[in-house]
Amino acid sequence: MPPVEKDFDFVVTDIRYVVHKQTEPAWKVEYANEDWYILALSTGGKAHYRIRGEQYLIKKGDVLFFPKNLWHSGESDVDDPWSYYSLIFKIVITDSAYQDKLMEIRPVVKNNLLFQSAPLFQALHNEWVEKRAGYLIKCRSQVMDILSMLIRESASEEDISPQVYIIDQIVHYMIANSQRFYSVDELSQLAKLSQSHFRLLFKKVTGMSIIQYQNKLKINIAMDLLVSGKSNVTEVALRLGFNDIYYFSRLFKKKTGQSPSEYVKRNK
């Protein structure tokens, strides 16, 4: 059985509205929407929400996500009413076995994501209001971008988003230079961090050690190269920096549950 974990797999379809609102002190809401998913970004002020029996103080930069049928109630802070972007939309789950997977996303993601989320919501709102040719496709892709951001944040054990950018840049560098194997010393110097701090931060963000993650990236790239049919197993291994073809094959099978040749046959 392949050890590769199945990921979130869904498609954003109908978007009913995208709005930006400044609420009054008396603003309140209480319901569970049966048909629509809801996303919101606080752009100022404060609000008080109750979700799944828990109380949340919503401040600028916080992102809210409500799957359909999730009961929630909220009200503006009387002294500092909140303003927000909000949208409702539908999702088609491509595999019914993962129907409940969206419930893994935290309903409130705190404002350490502000540097990422605010531009996304602003761009989505602008696109929706302008309604230029192709705006529906663009808006759906922007909602998917926001959801993927929330999924990754919810998967983190701690709120470490301000530091995620550093690791993202290192990972992008590793992908761009996938023919190389990097030492902790080399990568920590690129990140301008001590080796111990870099190791700890890398593990927090990715959930893996540096060696494990490098191997994961290389095997992911190898899978695509093999399926493309333009390179054989030896060529792929060498292209990814593996001088020992047998080690590459063992690692590939460990990660995918199949040998490289078996993988090619099953994915022709």
CSV table of C-alpha atoms in Angstrom, one decimal:
chain,number,residue,atom,x,y,z
A,1,MET,CA,0.0,0.0,0.0
A,2,PRO,CA,1.5,3.4,-1.0
A,3,PRO,CA,2.3,5.6,2.0
A,4,VAL,CA,1.6,8.8,0.1
A,5,GLU,CA,-1.2,10.6,1.9
A,6,LYS,CA,-4.1,11.9,-0.1
A,7,ASP,CA,-4.4,15.6,-0.1
A,8,PHE,CA,-7.4,18.0,-0.1
A,9,ASP,CA,-9.1,17.8,-3.4
A,10,PHE,CA,-12.0,20.1,-4.2
A,11,VAL,CA,-13.2,22.8,-6.7
A,12,VAL,CA,-14.7,26.2,-5.9
A,13,THR,CA,-17.8,26.6,-8.1
A,14,ASP,CA,-20.5,29.2,-7.5
A,15,ILE,CA,-19.6,32.5,-5.8
A,16,ARG,CA,-22.7,34.4,-4.7
A,17,TYR,CA,-21.1,37.7,-3.6
A,18,VAL,CA,-17.9,39.4,-2.4
A,19,VAL,CA,-18.4,42.4,-0.3
A,20,HIS,CA,-16.6,44.8,2.0
A,21,LYS,CA,-18.7,46.1,5.0
A,22,GLN,CA,-18.4,48.5,7.9
A,23,THR,CA,-20.8,47.3,10.6
A,24,GLU,CA,-22.8,49.3,13.1
A,25,PRO,CA,-22.4,48.8,16.8
A,26,ALA,CA,-25.7,46.8,16.9
A,27,TRP,CA,-24.6,44.3,14.1
A,28,LYS,CA,-25.3,40.7,14.9
A,29,VAL,CA,-25.4,37.3,13.1
A,30,GLU,CA,-26.5,33.9,14.1
A,31,TYR,CA,-27.0,30.9,11.8
A,32,ALA,CA,-25.7,27.8,10.1
A,33,ASN,CA,-25.7,28.2,6.3
A,34,GLU,CA,-26.9,24.9,4.8
A,35,ASP,CA,-25.7,25.6,1.2
A,36,TRP,CA,-22.8,27.9,1.2
A,37,TYR,CA,-19.2,28.1,2.5
A,38,ILE,CA,-18.2,31.5,4.1
A,39,LEU,CA,-14.9,33.3,4.2
A,40,ALA,CA,-14.2,36.6,5.9
A,41,LEU,CA,-11.2,38.9,6.6
A,42,SER,CA,-11.4,41.4,9.4
A,43,THR,CA,-10.1,44.8,8.1
A,44,GLY,CA,-10.6,46.8,11.3
A,45,GLY,CA,-12.4,47.1,14.6
A,46,LYS,CA,-13.4,44.1,16.7
A,47,ALA,CA,-16.1,41.4,16.8
A,48,HIS,CA,-17.1,38.7,19.2
A,49,TYR,CA,-17.8,35.2,17.8
A,50,ARG,CA,-19.0,31.9,19.2
A,51,ILE,CA,-18.1,28.9,17.1
A,52,ARG,CA,-18.4,25.2,18.2
A,53,GLY,CA,-19.0,26.4,21.7
A,54,GLU,CA,-15.8,28.5,21.8
A,55,GLN,CA,-15.5,32.3,22.1
A,56,TYR,CA,-13.3,34.3,19.7
A,57,LEU,CA,-12.3,37.9,19.8
A,58,ILE,CA,-11.8,38.9,16.2
A,59,LYS,CA,-9.4,41.7,15.3
A,60,LYS,CA,-7.9,43.2,12.2
A,61,GLY,CA,-6.2,40.6,10.0
A,62,ASP,CA,-8.1,37.6,11.4
A,63,VAL,CA,-9.5,35.2,8.8
A,64,LEU,CA,-12.8,33.3,9.4
A,65,PHE,CA,-13.8,30.2,7.5
A,66,PHE,CA,-17.2,28.5,8.0
A,67,PRO,CA,-18.0,25.3,6.2
A,68,LYS,CA,-21.7,24.8,5.4
A,69,ASN,CA,-23.8,23.7,8.3
A,70,LEU,CA,-21.4,25.1,10.9
A,71,TRP,CA,-23.4,27.0,13.4
A,72,HIS,CA,-21.9,30.3,14.5
A,73,SER,CA,-22.9,33.6,16.0
A,74,GLY,CA,-21.2,36.9,16.1
A,75,GLU,CA,-21.6,40.5,17.0
A,76,SER,CA,-19.7,43.7,16.6
A,77,ASP,CA,-17.8,45.3,19.5
A,78,VAL,CA,-20.0,48.1,20.6
A,79,ASP,CA,-17.1,50.5,21.2
A,80,ASP,CA,-15.1,49.4,18.1
A,81,PRO,CA,-17.4,47.9,15.4
A,82,TRP,CA,-15.6,45.7,13.0
A,83,SER,CA,-15.3,46.0,9.2
A,84,TYR,CA,-14.6,43.0,6.9
A,85,TYR,CA,-14.4,41.4,3.5
A,86,SER,CA,-16.9,38.6,3.2
A,87,LEU,CA,-17.8,36.1,0.5
A,88,ILE,CA,-20.0,33.0,0.2
A,89,PHE,CA,-19.4,30.2,-2.3
A,90,LYS,CA,-19.9,26.5,-3.1
A,91,ILE,CA,-17.4,23.7,-3.2
A,92,VAL,CA,-17.6,20.4,-5.1
A,93,ILE,CA,-15.7,17.7,-3.3
A,94,THR,CA,-14.0,15.4,-5.9
A,95,ASP,CA,-13.7,12.4,-3.6
A,96,SER,CA,-16.6,11.8,-1.2
A,97,ALA,CA,-14.3,9.9,1.1
A,98,TYR,CA,-12.8,13.3,2.0
A,99,GLN,CA,-16.1,15.1,2.5
A,100,ASP,CA,-15.2,16.1,6.1
A,101,LYS,CA,-11.6,17.1,5.4
A,102,LEU,CA,-12.4,20.8,5.1
A,103,MET,CA,-13.5,20.7,8.8
A,104,GLU,CA,-9.7,20.4,9.6
A,105,ILE,CA,-9.3,24.1,8.7
A,106,ARG,CA,-9.5,26.2,11.8
A,107,PRO,CA,-12.6,28.5,11.8
A,108,VAL,CA,-10.4,31.4,12.9
A,109,VAL,CA,-6.9,32.0,11.8
A,110,LYS,CA,-5.2,34.8,13.7
A,111,ASN,CA,-3.6,37.8,12.1
A,112,ASN,CA,-0.1,36.5,11.7
A,113,LEU,CA,-1.3,35.8,8.1
A,114,LEU,CA,-2.2,39.5,7.5
A,115,PHE,CA,0.8,40.0,5.1
A,116,GLN,CA,-0.6,37.1,2.9
A,117,SER,CA,-4.4,37.3,3.4
A,118,ALA,CA,-5.1,41.0,3.0
A,119,PRO,CA,-3.7,41.4,-0.5
A,120,LEU,CA,-5.6,38.2,-1.6
A,121,PHE,CA,-9.0,39.5,-0.3
A,122,GLN,CA,-8.4,42.9,-1.7
A,123,ALA,CA,-7.5,41.5,-5.2
A,124,LEU,CA,-10.5,39.2,-5.1
A,125,HIS,CA,-12.9,42.1,-4.2
A,126,ASN,CA,-11.5,44.3,-6.9
A,127,GLU,CA,-11.8,41.5,-9.5
A,128,TRP,CA,-15.4,40.8,-8.4
A,129,VAL,CA,-16.4,44.5,-8.6
A,130,GLU,CA,-14.7,45.2,-12.0
A,131,LYS,CA,-16.1,42.0,-13.6
A,132,ARG,CA,-13.8,42.1,-16.6
A,133,ALA,CA,-13.7,39.2,-19.1
A,134,GLY,CA,-12.8,36.0,-17.3
A,135,TYR,CA,-13.5,37.4,-13.8
A,136,LEU,CA,-15.3,34.2,-12.7
A,137,ILE,CA,-12.4,32.0,-13.4
A,138,LYS,CA,-10.0,34.5,-11.8
A,139,CYS,CA,-12.2,34.9,-8.7
A,140,ARG,CA,-12.5,31.1,-8.2
A,141,SER,CA,-8.7,30.7,-8.4
A,142,GLN,CA,-8.3,33.5,-5.9
A,143,VAL,CA,-10.7,31.8,-3.5
A,144,MET,CA,-8.7,28.6,-3.9
A,145,ASP,CA,-5.5,30.5,-3.1
A,146,ILE,CA,-7.0,31.8,0.1
A,147,LEU,CA,-8.2,28.3,1.1
A,148,SER,CA,-4.8,26.7,0.3
A,149,MET,CA,-3.2,29.3,2.6
A,150,LEU,CA,-5.6,28.5,5.4
A,151,ILE,CA,-5.1,24.7,4.9
A,152,ARG,CA,-1.3,25.1,5.3
A,153,GLU,CA,-1.7,27.4,8.3
A,154,SER,CA,-4.1,25.0,10.0
A,155,ALA,CA,-1.7,22.1,9.4
A,156,SER,CA,1.0,23.9,11.4
A,157,GLU,CA,1.2,22.9,15.1
A,158,GLU,CA,2.0,26.5,16.1
A,159,ASP,CA,1.3,30.0,14.7
A,160,ILE,CA,4.5,30.6,12.9
A,161,SER,CA,3.4,32.3,9.7
A,162,PRO,CA,5.7,35.4,9.9
A,163,GLN,CA,8.6,32.9,9.6
A,164,VAL,CA,7.1,30.7,7.0
A,165,TYR,CA,8.3,33.0,4.2
A,166,ILE,CA,11.9,32.3,5.1
A,167,ILE,CA,11.4,28.5,4.8
A,168,ASP,CA,9.3,28.9,1.6
A,169,GLN,CA,12.2,30.8,0.0
A,170,ILE,CA,14.6,28.0,1.0
A,171,VAL,CA,12.3,25.3,-0.4
A,172,HIS,CA,11.9,27.2,-3.7
A,173,TYR,CA,15.7,27.4,-3.9
A,174,MET,CA,15.9,23.6,-3.3
A,175,ILE,CA,13.4,22.9,-6.0
A,176,ALA,CA,15.1,25.2,-8.5
A,177,ASN,CA,18.4,23.4,-7.8
A,178,SER,CA,17.0,19.9,-7.5
A,179,GLN,CA,20.1,18.3,-8.9
A,180,ARG,CA,21.9,19.2,-5.7
A,181,PHE,CA,21.8,17.8,-2.1
A,182,TYR,CA,22.2,20.6,0.4
A,183,SER,CA,23.7,20.4,3.9
A,184,VAL,CA,22.1,22.1,7.0
A,185,ASP,CA,25.1,24.5,7.0
A,186,GLU,CA,24.5,25.6,3.4
A,187,LEU,CA,20.8,26.2,3.9
A,188,SER,CA,21.1,27.9,7.3
A,189,GLN,CA,23.6,30.3,5.8
A,190,LEU,CA,21.2,31.1,3.0
A,191,ALA,CA,18.4,31.7,5.6
A,192,LYS,CA,20.9,33.8,7.7
A,193,LEU,CA,20.0,31.7,10.8
A,194,SER,CA,22.0,29.6,13.1
A,195,GLN,CA,22.0,25.9,12.3
A,196,SER,CA,20.1,25.0,15.5
A,197,HIS,CA,17.4,27.7,14.9
A,198,PHE,CA,17.1,26.8,11.2
A,199,ARG,CA,16.7,23.1,12.0
A,200,LEU,CA,13.9,23.9,14.5
A,201,LEU,CA,12.1,26.3,12.2
A,202,PHE,CA,12.3,24.0,9.2
A,203,LYS,CA,10.8,21.1,11.2
A,204,LYS,CA,8.0,23.4,12.6
A,205,VAL,CA,7.0,24.6,9.1
A,206,THR,CA,7.4,21.4,7.1
A,207,GLY,CA,6.9,18.7,9.7
A,208,MET,CA,10.1,17.0,8.4
A,209,SER,CA,13.8,17.1,8.9
A,210,ILE,CA,15.8,18.8,6.1
A,211,ILE,CA,17.0,15.5,4.7
A,212,GLN,CA,13.5,14.0,4.7
A,213,TYR,CA,12.1,17.1,3.0
A,214,GLN,CA,14.8,17.1,0.3
A,215,ASN,CA,14.1,13.5,-0.4
A,216,LYS,CA,10.4,14.2,-0.6
A,217,LEU,CA,10.9,17.0,-3.1
A,218,LYS,CA,13.2,14.9,-5.3
A,219,ILE,CA,10.8,11.9,-5.4
A,220,ASN,CA,7.9,14.2,-6.2
A,221,ILE,CA,10.0,15.6,-9.1
A,222,ALA,CA,11.0,12.1,-10.1
A,223,MET,CA,7.4,10.9,-10.3
A,224,ASP,CA,6.6,13.7,-12.9
A,225,LEU,CA,9.8,13.1,-14.9
A,226,LEU,CA,9.1,9.4,-15.1
A,227,VAL,CA,5.5,9.8,-16.2
A,228,SER,CA,6.5,12.3,-18.8
A,229,GLY,CA,8.2,9.5,-20.7
A,230,LYS,CA,11.2,11.6,-21.7
A,231,SER,CA,13.7,10.1,-19.2
A,232,ASN,CA,14.4,6.6,-18.0
A,233,VAL,CA,15.1,5.7,-14.4
A,234,THR,CA,18.8,6.1,-14.6
A,235,GLU,CA,18.5,9.5,-16.3
A,236,VAL,CA,16.0,10.7,-13.7
A,237,ALA,CA,18.1,9.6,-10.8
A,238,LEU,CA,21.3,11.3,-12.1
A,239,ARG,CA,19.3,14.5,-12.9
A,240,LEU,CA,18.3,14.7,-9.3
A,241,GLY,CA,21.8,14.1,-7.9
A,242,PHE,CA,21.5,10.4,-7.1
A,243,ASN,CA,24.8,8.7,-8.1
A,244,ASP,CA,23.6,5.4,-6.6
A,245,ILE,CA,20.7,4.2,-8.8
A,246,TYR,CA,19.9,1.4,-6.4
A,247,TYR,CA,19.6,3.8,-3.5
A,248,PHE,CA,17.3,6.0,-5.6
A,249,SER,CA,15.1,3.1,-6.4
A,250,ARG,CA,14.9,2.0,-2.8
A,251,LEU,CA,14.0,5.5,-1.7
A,252,PHE,CA,11.4,5.9,-4.4
A,253,LYS,CA,9.7,2.7,-3.3
A,254,LYS,CA,9.8,3.7,0.3
A,255,LYS,CA,8.1,7.0,-0.5
A,256,THR,CA,5.5,5.8,-3.1
A,257,GLY,CA,5.1,2.1,-2.4
A,258,GLN,CA,6.2,1.2,-5.9
A,259,SER,CA,9.5,0.8,-7.7
A,260,PRO,CA,10.2,3.4,-10.4
A,261,SER,CA,9.6,0.9,-13.2
A,262,GLU,CA,6.3,-0.2,-11.5
A,263,TYR,CA,5.2,3.4,-11.2
A,264,VAL,CA,5.9,4.1,-14.9
A,265,LYS,CA,3.8,1.0,-15.9
A,266,ARG,CA,0.9,2.0,-13.8
A,267,ASN,CA,0.8,5.6,-14.9
A,268,LYS,CA,1.2,5.2,-18.7
